[in-house]
Amino acid sequence: MDSTNLEPSLYTVKAVFILDNDGNRLLSKYYDPELYPSMKEQKNFESNVFSKTHKADNEIAFLEGMTIVYKSSIDLFFYVVGSAQENELMLMSVLNCLFDSLSHILRKNVERRCLLDNMEGVFLVVDEIIDGGVILESDPQQVLQKVNYRADENPLTEQSVAQHLTEKLALTTNVLQSAKEQIKWSILK
């Protein structure tokens, strides 16, 4: 991390992670492979960040040469990490987009159990907002539209997949039957 290099960069976000109220990792994505290359270093960093922020009433922290914006909700802590020179407002817009998108997906019930029950949607949201450290979207409505994840839909279960396949098979059978009838009548004419 060379502090003399102040060139603007699209690679704004260094990491995103969500911790529970005990500081345990629920989700993490590190976008800079040189920042914390090993799992042990990442967990140490997360533990350090959590210990400094979980009782604080702020929204921003500067730690280990990083700018960290964070937000808590019930039993979750959301963190977005950028370099020391990064614009806090940009990082906060990412954090707000993440929180608002997840709030919609989780039906305003942003808590550990609901988050774990909907992890596939959580990963989709994170991937739509940030790709490789580049901010792609900061509007929660656009993220939800791109993810096409509706809060009223139930997650796929074995039964719903079987039902969906049965419906598709029945539709395909009807199409084939109709095609046979048309070919038969065209030959008989």
XYZ file of C-alpha atoms in Angstrom, residues 65-156:
92
model
C -4.264 2.083 6.923
C -7.808 1.370 5.732
C -10.990 3.430 5.629
C -13.848 1.349 7.002
C -17.514 2.294 6.900
C -19.946 0.177 8.851
C -23.514 -0.204 9.970
C -25.243 -2.513 12.420
C -28.714 -3.995 12.476
C -30.097 -6.160 15.289
C -27.358 -8.838 15.424
C -25.389 -8.059 12.237
C -22.512 -5.736 11.390
C -21.924 -4.709 7.768
C -18.472 -3.447 6.728
C -17.103 -1.940 3.528
C -13.338 -1.392 3.413
C -11.367 0.956 1.148
C -7.869 2.383 1.069
C -6.895 5.271 3.362
C -7.293 7.748 0.477
C -10.709 6.467 -0.545
C -13.724 8.749 -0.527
C -15.849 7.835 2.500
C -19.022 8.916 0.710
C -18.396 6.416 -2.091
C -17.845 3.626 0.416
C -20.943 4.706 2.361
C -23.045 4.626 -0.815
C -21.929 1.014 -1.349
C -22.766 0.160 2.255
C -26.195 1.804 2.050
C -26.948 0.050 -1.232
C -25.937 -3.291 0.263
C -27.996 -2.741 3.401
C -31.093 -1.461 1.566
C -30.975 -4.275 -1.009
C -30.634 -6.903 1.700
C -33.367 -5.245 3.725
C -35.712 -5.670 0.767
C -34.696 -9.268 0.141
C -35.027 -10.126 3.819
C -38.383 -8.327 4.061
C -37.009 -5.650 6.404
C -35.951 -8.397 8.818
C -32.186 -7.839 8.645
C -30.949 -10.329 11.199
C -28.594 -13.299 11.326
C -31.119 -16.130 10.889
C -32.841 -14.531 7.895
C -29.500 -13.651 6.311
C -28.279 -17.247 6.611
C -31.565 -18.552 5.182
C -31.128 -16.325 2.098
C -27.373 -16.506 1.472
C -27.776 -17.112 -2.269
C -29.578 -13.786 -2.580
C -26.995 -12.080 -0.375
C -24.128 -13.246 -2.600
C -26.002 -12.150 -5.719
C -26.546 -8.687 -4.245
C -22.879 -8.297 -3.280
C -21.782 -9.443 -6.747
C -24.130 -6.975 -8.447
C -22.864 -4.056 -6.365
C -19.129 -4.806 -6.524
C -17.091 -6.748 -9.040
C -13.416 -7.234 -8.296
C -13.348 -4.089 -6.153
C -15.057 -1.922 -8.788
C -18.380 -0.385 -7.788
C -20.927 -1.399 -10.397
C -24.131 -0.109 -8.813
C -25.191 2.023 -5.862
C -28.954 2.119 -6.417
C -30.741 -0.643 -4.470
C -33.692 -0.723 -6.896
C -31.344 -1.353 -9.827
C -29.547 -4.068 -7.879
C -32.812 -5.797 -7.017
C -33.951 -5.551 -10.624
C -30.678 -7.061 -11.880
C -30.731 -9.804 -9.280
C -34.416 -10.401 -10.067
C -34.877 -11.704 -6.554
C -38.357 -11.242 -5.204
C -39.020 -11.320 -1.489
C -42.345 -13.088 -2.004
C -40.775 -16.021 -3.829
C -39.908 -19.051 -1.790
C -36.414 -20.448 -2.159
C -36.165 -23.468 -4.422
